[in-house]
CSV table of C-alpha atoms and ligand atoms in Angstrom, one decimal:
chain,number,residue,atom,x,y,z
A,11,MET,CA,22.8,-41.9,18.9
A,12,ASP,CA,24.0,-38.4,19.5
A,13,ASN,CA,23.2,-35.5,17.2
A,14,THR,CA,26.7,-35.2,15.8
A,15,GLU,CA,26.7,-38.8,14.7
A,16,LEU,CA,23.2,-38.6,13.3
A,17,LYS,CA,24.1,-35.5,11.4
A,18,LYS,CA,27.2,-37.3,10.0
A,19,LEU,CA,25.0,-40.1,8.7
A,20,LYS,CA,22.5,-37.7,7.2
A,21,VAL,CA,25.3,-35.9,5.4
A,22,LEU,CA,26.6,-39.2,4.1
A,23,SER,CA,23.1,-40.1,2.9
A,24,ALA,CA,22.9,-36.8,1.0
A,25,LYS,CA,26.3,-37.3,-0.6
A,26,ILE,CA,25.3,-40.8,-1.7
A,27,ARG,CA,22.0,-39.5,-3.1
A,28,ILE,CA,23.8,-36.7,-5.0
A,29,ASP,CA,26.2,-39.1,-6.7
A,30,VAL,CA,23.5,-41.5,-7.7
A,31,LEU,CA,21.7,-38.6,-9.4
A,32,LYS,CA,24.9,-37.3,-11.0
A,33,MET,CA,26.1,-40.7,-12.3
A,34,LEU,CA,22.7,-41.7,-13.7
A,35,GLU,CA,22.2,-38.3,-15.4
A,36,LYS,CA,25.7,-38.6,-17.0
A,37,ARG,CA,24.8,-42.1,-18.2
A,38,GLY,CA,21.5,-40.8,-19.5
A,39,TYR,CA,19.4,-43.6,-17.9
A,40,GLY,CA,19.5,-46.1,-15.1
A,41,HIS,CA,18.0,-47.8,-12.0
A,42,LEU,CA,17.1,-44.7,-10.1
A,43,GLY,CA,14.1,-45.7,-7.9
A,44,GLY,CA,15.6,-48.8,-6.2
A,45,SER,CA,19.0,-47.1,-5.8
A,46,LEU,CA,17.4,-44.1,-4.0
A,47,SER,CA,15.2,-46.3,-1.7
A,48,ILE,CA,18.3,-47.9,0.0
A,49,VAL,CA,20.4,-44.7,0.4
A,50,GLU,CA,19.8,-44.4,4.2
A,51,VAL,CA,20.4,-48.0,4.9
A,52,LEU,CA,23.7,-47.9,2.9
A,53,SER,CA,24.7,-44.8,4.8
A,54,VAL,CA,24.1,-46.5,8.2
A,55,LEU,CA,25.9,-49.7,7.1
A,56,TYR,CA,29.0,-47.9,5.8
A,57,GLY,CA,28.9,-44.8,8.1
A,58,LYS,CA,28.4,-46.8,11.3
A,59,GLN,CA,27.7,-50.5,11.4
A,60,MET,CA,30.0,-52.4,9.1
A,61,LYS,CA,33.6,-53.3,9.7
A,62,TYR,CA,35.7,-52.6,6.6
A,63,ASP,CA,38.9,-51.0,5.4
A,64,PRO,CA,38.6,-49.2,2.0
A,65,LYS,CA,42.4,-49.4,1.7
A,66,ASN,CA,42.3,-53.2,2.1
A,67,PRO,CA,39.0,-54.3,0.6
A,68,ASN,CA,39.8,-58.0,1.0
A,69,ALA,CA,40.7,-57.8,4.7
A,70,GLU,CA,40.2,-61.2,6.2
A,71,ASP,CA,38.0,-59.9,9.1
A,72,ARG,CA,35.7,-57.6,7.1
A,73,ASP,CA,31.9,-57.6,7.2
A,74,MET,CA,30.3,-58.2,3.9
A,75,LEU,CA,27.2,-56.8,2.0
A,76,VAL,CA,25.2,-58.8,-0.5
A,77,LEU,CA,23.1,-56.5,-2.5
A,78,SER,CA,20.7,-59.1,-3.8
A,79,LYS,CA,18.6,-56.5,-5.6
A,80,GLY,CA,21.7,-56.0,-7.8
A,81,HIS,CA,20.0,-53.5,-10.1
A,82,ALA,CA,20.5,-51.0,-7.3
A,83,GLY,CA,24.3,-51.1,-8.0
A,84,PRO,CA,24.5,-47.4,-8.6
A,85,GLY,CA,23.4,-46.8,-5.0
A,86,TRP,CA,26.2,-49.1,-3.8
A,87,TYR,CA,28.8,-47.7,-6.1
A,88,SER,CA,28.0,-44.2,-4.9
A,89,THR,CA,28.4,-45.3,-1.3
A,90,LEU,CA,31.7,-47.1,-2.1
A,91,ALA,CA,33.0,-43.9,-3.7
A,92,ASN,CA,32.0,-41.8,-0.7
A,93,VAL,CA,33.7,-44.0,1.8
A,94,GLY,CA,37.0,-44.4,-0.1
A,95,PHE,CA,36.9,-47.7,-1.9
A,96,ILE,CA,36.8,-46.2,-5.4
A,97,GLU,CA,37.5,-42.8,-7.0
A,98,LYS,CA,34.5,-40.6,-7.6
A,99,GLU,CA,35.5,-40.2,-11.3
A,100,MET,CA,35.0,-43.9,-11.7
A,101,LEU,CA,31.3,-43.4,-11.1
A,102,TYR,CA,31.0,-41.8,-14.5
A,103,THR,CA,32.2,-45.0,-16.2
A,104,LEU,CA,29.0,-46.8,-15.2
A,105,ASN,CA,28.1,-49.3,-17.8
A,106,ASP,CA,30.9,-48.3,-20.2
A,107,GLY,CA,32.7,-51.0,-22.1
A,108,GLY,CA,35.5,-52.3,-19.8
A,109,THR,CA,34.2,-50.5,-16.8
A,110,LYS,CA,34.8,-51.6,-13.2
A,111,LEU,CA,31.2,-50.5,-12.5
A,112,PRO,CA,28.8,-52.7,-14.5
A,113,SER,CA,25.2,-51.9,-14.0
A,114,HIS,CA,24.8,-54.9,-11.7
A,115,PRO,CA,27.6,-55.6,-9.1
A,116,ASP,CA,30.4,-58.0,-10.1
A,117,ARG,CA,32.7,-59.2,-7.3
A,118,THR,CA,35.6,-59.7,-9.8
A,119,LYS,CA,35.5,-56.1,-10.9
A,120,THR,CA,34.8,-53.6,-8.1
A,121,PRO,CA,36.7,-53.1,-4.9
A,122,GLY,CA,34.3,-53.5,-1.9
A,123,VAL,CA,31.9,-55.8,-3.8
A,124,ASP,CA,32.0,-59.3,-2.3
A,125,MET,CA,29.1,-60.9,-4.2
A,126,THR,CA,28.0,-60.8,-7.8
A,127,THR,CA,24.2,-60.2,-8.1
A,128,GLY,CA,21.5,-59.2,-10.5
A,129,SER,CA,19.6,-62.4,-11.0
A,130,LEU,CA,17.0,-61.7,-8.3
A,131,GLY,CA,16.7,-64.2,-5.5
A,132,GLN,CA,20.2,-65.6,-5.7
A,133,GLY,CA,21.9,-63.2,-3.3
A,134,THR,CA,19.8,-64.6,-0.5
A,135,SER,CA,21.4,-68.1,-0.8
A,136,ALA,CA,24.9,-66.5,-1.3
A,137,ALA,CA,24.5,-64.6,2.0
A,138,ALA,CA,23.3,-67.7,3.8
A,139,GLY,CA,26.4,-69.5,2.6
A,140,ILE,CA,28.7,-66.6,3.6
A,141,ALA,CA,27.1,-66.6,7.1
A,142,THR,CA,27.6,-70.3,7.4
A,143,GLY,CA,31.3,-69.9,6.5
A,144,PHE,CA,31.7,-67.2,9.1
A,145,ARG,CA,30.0,-69.5,11.7
A,146,MET,CA,32.3,-72.4,10.7
A,147,LYS,CA,35.4,-70.4,11.2
A,148,LYS,CA,34.0,-69.1,14.5
A,149,SER,CA,34.4,-65.5,13.3
A,150,ASP,CA,32.4,-62.6,14.6
A,151,GLN,CA,32.0,-61.2,11.1
A,152,ASN,CA,28.5,-60.3,9.8
A,153,VAL,CA,27.0,-60.4,6.4
A,154,TYR,CA,24.3,-57.9,5.5
A,155,LEU,CA,21.8,-58.9,2.9
A,156,ILE,CA,19.6,-56.3,1.1
A,157,VAL,CA,16.6,-57.8,-0.6
A,158,GLY,CA,13.8,-56.1,-2.7
A,159,ASP,CA,10.1,-56.5,-1.9
A,160,GLY,CA,9.4,-57.5,-5.5
A,161,GLU,CA,12.4,-59.8,-5.4
A,162,LEU,CA,10.5,-61.8,-2.7
A,163,ASN,CA,8.5,-63.2,-5.7
A,164,GLU,CA,11.5,-65.5,-6.2
A,165,GLY,CA,10.9,-68.8,-4.3
A,166,GLN,CA,14.7,-69.0,-3.7
A,167,CYS,CA,14.4,-66.2,-1.1
A,168,TRP,CA,12.1,-68.3,1.0
A,169,GLU,CA,14.3,-71.4,0.7
A,170,ALA,CA,17.3,-69.3,1.9
A,171,PHE,CA,15.3,-67.7,4.7
A,172,GLN,CA,14.2,-71.1,6.0
A,173,TYR,CA,17.8,-72.2,6.0
A,174,ILE,CA,19.0,-69.1,7.8
A,175,ALA,CA,16.2,-69.4,10.4
A,176,HIS,CA,16.8,-73.1,10.9
A,177,ASN,CA,20.5,-72.5,11.5
A,178,LYS,CA,19.8,-69.4,13.7
A,179,LEU,CA,22.3,-67.5,11.5
A,180,ASN,CA,22.0,-64.2,13.4
A,181,ASN,CA,25.2,-63.1,11.7
A,182,CYS,CA,23.2,-62.7,8.5
A,183,ILE,CA,21.2,-59.5,9.0
A,184,VAL,CA,18.4,-59.5,6.4
A,185,LEU,CA,17.3,-56.0,5.3
A,186,ILE,CA,14.1,-56.0,3.1
A,187,ASP,CA,13.6,-52.9,1.1
A,188,ASP,CA,9.8,-52.6,1.2
A,189,ASN,CA,9.4,-49.8,-1.3
A,190,LYS,CA,6.1,-51.1,-2.5
A,191,LYS,CA,7.0,-51.2,-6.2
A,192,GLN,CA,8.8,-53.6,-8.4
A,193,LEU,CA,9.8,-53.2,-12.1
A,194,ASP,CA,6.5,-52.3,-13.7
A,195,GLY,CA,4.2,-51.4,-10.9
A,196,PRO,CA,3.0,-51.8,-7.3
A,197,THR,CA,4.0,-55.1,-5.7
A,198,CYS,CA,0.5,-55.6,-4.3
A,199,GLU,CA,-0.9,-55.6,-7.8
A,200,ILE,CA,1.7,-57.7,-9.6
A,201,CYS,CA,2.1,-60.5,-7.0
A,202,ASN,CA,1.1,-59.4,-3.5
A,203,PRO,CA,3.7,-60.1,-0.9
A,204,PHE,CA,1.1,-59.4,1.8
A,205,ASN,CA,2.6,-58.4,5.2
A,206,ILE,CA,6.3,-59.0,4.8
A,207,ALA,CA,7.2,-58.6,8.5
A,208,ASP,CA,4.5,-61.1,9.5
A,209,LYS,CA,5.8,-63.6,6.9
A,210,MET,CA,9.4,-63.2,8.2
A,211,ARG,CA,8.1,-63.8,11.7
A,212,ALA,CA,6.3,-66.9,10.5
A,213,PHE,CA,9.6,-68.1,9.0
A,214,GLY,CA,11.2,-67.8,12.4
A,215,PHE,CA,12.9,-64.4,12.2
A,216,LYS,CA,13.0,-61.8,15.0
A,217,THR,CA,11.8,-59.0,12.8
A,218,TYR,CA,11.9,-55.2,13.2
A,219,GLU,CA,10.0,-52.6,11.2
A,220,VAL,CA,11.5,-49.2,10.6
A,221,LYS,CA,11.2,-46.2,8.3
A,222,GLY,CA,13.6,-46.7,5.4
A,223,ASP,CA,14.7,-43.0,5.6
A,224,ASP,CA,15.4,-42.9,9.3
A,225,GLU,CA,19.1,-43.5,9.9
A,226,GLU,CA,18.7,-43.5,13.7
A,227,ALA,CA,15.9,-46.1,13.7
A,228,ILE,CA,17.8,-48.3,11.1
A,229,SER,CA,20.9,-48.2,13.2
A,230,ASN,CA,19.1,-49.0,16.4
A,231,ALA,CA,17.4,-51.9,14.8
A,232,ILE,CA,20.7,-53.2,13.6
A,233,ASP,CA,22.1,-52.9,17.1
A,234,LEU,CA,19.1,-55.0,18.3
A,235,CYS,CA,19.8,-57.6,15.6
A,236,LYS,CA,23.4,-57.8,16.7
A,237,SER,CA,22.4,-58.4,20.3
A,238,GLU,CA,20.2,-61.3,19.3
A,239,LYS,CA,22.1,-64.5,20.1
A,240,ASP,CA,19.8,-67.4,19.3
A,241,CYS,CA,17.6,-66.4,16.4
A,242,ALA,CA,17.6,-65.3,12.8
A,243,VAL,CA,17.1,-61.5,12.4
A,244,CYS,CA,15.4,-59.3,9.9
A,245,ILE,CA,14.6,-55.6,9.4
A,246,VAL,CA,11.8,-54.5,7.1
A,247,LEU,CA,12.4,-51.1,5.7
A,248,ASP,CA,9.3,-49.1,5.0
A,249,SER,CA,10.8,-47.1,2.1
A,250,ILE,CA,9.7,-45.2,-1.0
A,251,LYS,CA,10.9,-46.0,-4.5
A,252,GLY,CA,12.7,-42.8,-5.5
A,253,GLN,CA,13.2,-41.9,-1.9
A,254,GLY,CA,14.5,-38.5,-0.9
A,255,VAL,CA,13.6,-36.7,-4.2
A,256,PRO,CA,9.9,-35.7,-4.2
A,257,PHE,CA,9.7,-35.5,-8.0
A,258,PHE,CA,11.0,-39.1,-8.4
A,259,GLU,CA,9.0,-40.4,-5.4
A,260,GLU,CA,5.9,-39.2,-7.2
A,261,MET,CA,6.9,-40.5,-10.7
A,262,ASP,CA,4.9,-43.6,-11.6
A,263,ALA,CA,7.5,-45.4,-13.7
A,264,ASN,CA,10.6,-44.7,-11.6
A,265,HIS,CA,12.3,-48.1,-11.8
A,266,SER,CA,14.7,-47.2,-14.6
A,267,VAL,CA,14.6,-43.5,-15.5
A,268,LYS,CA,15.7,-41.8,-18.8
A,269,PHE,CA,17.1,-38.4,-18.2
A,270,ASN,CA,15.7,-37.0,-21.5
A,271,THR,CA,13.2,-34.3,-20.7
A,272,ASP,CA,13.6,-30.8,-19.3
A,273,GLU,CA,11.2,-31.6,-16.5
A,274,ILE,CA,13.4,-34.6,-15.4
A,275,LEU,CA,16.7,-32.7,-15.8
A,276,ASN,CA,15.4,-29.7,-13.9
A,277,ALA,CA,14.1,-31.8,-11.1
A,278,THR,CA,17.4,-33.6,-10.9
A,279,HIS,CA,19.4,-30.4,-10.8
A,280,GLU,CA,17.1,-28.8,-8.2
A,281,ALA,CA,17.5,-31.9,-6.0
A,282,ILE,CA,21.3,-31.9,-6.3
A,283,GLU,CA,21.4,-28.2,-5.4
A,284,LYS,CA,19.3,-28.7,-2.3
A,285,LEU,CA,21.3,-31.8,-1.2
A,286,GLU,CA,24.6,-29.9,-1.8
A,287,ALA,CA,23.4,-27.1,0.4
A,288,PHE,CA,22.5,-29.6,3.1
A,289,VAL,CA,26.0,-31.1,2.9
A,290,LYS,CA,27.7,-27.7,3.0
A,291,GLU,CA,25.7,-26.7,6.0
A,292,GLY,CA,26.4,-30.0,7.8
A,293,GLU,CA,30.2,-30.0,7.3
B,309,TPP,C1,15.5,-63.6,-11.8
B,309,TPP,C2,15.2,-62.2,-12.3
B,309,TPP,N1,14.0,-62.0,-12.9
B,309,TPP,C3,13.7,-60.8,-13.3
B,309,TPP,C4,14.6,-59.7,-13.3
B,309,TPP,C5,14.3,-58.4,-13.9
B,309,TPP,N2,14.1,-57.4,-12.8
B,309,TPP,C6,15.1,-56.5,-12.5
B,309,TPP,S1,14.6,-55.5,-11.2
B,309,TPP,C7,13.1,-56.2,-11.1
B,309,TPP,C8,12.1,-55.7,-10.1
B,309,TPP,C9,12.6,-55.9,-8.7
B,309,TPP,O1,11.7,-55.3,-7.8
B,309,TPP,P1,12.2,-55.0,-6.3
B,309,TPP,O2,12.8,-56.2,-5.8
B,309,TPP,O3,11.0,-54.5,-5.6
B,309,TPP,O4,13.3,-53.9,-6.4
B,309,TPP,P2,13.3,-52.3,-6.5
B,309,TPP,O5,13.6,-51.9,-7.9
B,309,TPP,O6,11.9,-51.9,-6.0
B,309,TPP,O7,14.3,-51.9,-5.6
B,309,TPP,C10,12.9,-57.2,-12.0
B,309,TPP,C11,11.7,-58.0,-12.2
B,309,TPP,C12,15.9,-60.0,-12.7
B,309,TPP,N3,16.8,-59.1,-12.6
B,309,TPP,N4,16.1,-61.3,-12.2
B,310,MG,MG1,10.6,-52.8,-4.7
């Protein structure tokens, strides 16, 4: 990847991160940690890898994303706003009555959202079904599936993975957000997933491991997945809950954050300022 393209992705990541912070601050609370940990992968998907047309969200030949860890909806909405699916003002309606942006994604409400999620585990089966559909119609479309590390506690994930591997559905690119935390603590203390990459390999997946904040490495790994012809594929993202904002990375309970103290508000404003300066310099 050349420097210009990498810079473009880093600027998009910064913009996505800014809007996550702004929309959640405006709401007063929300799923911050798990939205921030997937910012770079969303930037790579929408800034480089996915085929889509924001003016025609239902285009027959589009790639699809299933955000199985649906509570990270704010991260996805911010991305959709930054690539033209929805107006930025809409971000400030998150969770309002009648909004098109419910806290968890709903495919009947939001342009660009192809699968309703929020009940952890279920997105894996949905993505397996979508990939099967693409295969049946002999289409070259891909479905990207983002799964949380805590979400792997759901047995349904492993049923779906076994199905994807058995059917060599290399058009379903599985992205596991290994941010080491789930709702109320470290995954290794609550129900240890052990080595996720080793488990995916044992399930028959060609598995890559990359840093979750490294756009270039993520994109290269996706290229490798796309070149795989005869095997299920997976990327384990070594990420940080609250990624990209040191204050939130270090905060223990950063799953759902309330923006109700001066300390939190100041850290948020400081992060936004820094990110905006980065965007300005990069454009
Ligand atoms: C079936 C189901 N059980 C419980 C929950 C409540 N819940 C929401 S997020 C979450 C933790 C998810 O952790 P992880 O997959 O690691 O996501 P992260 O927040 O780290 O991105 C839980 C238990 C849920 N949404 N669905
Ligand atoms: Mg997690």
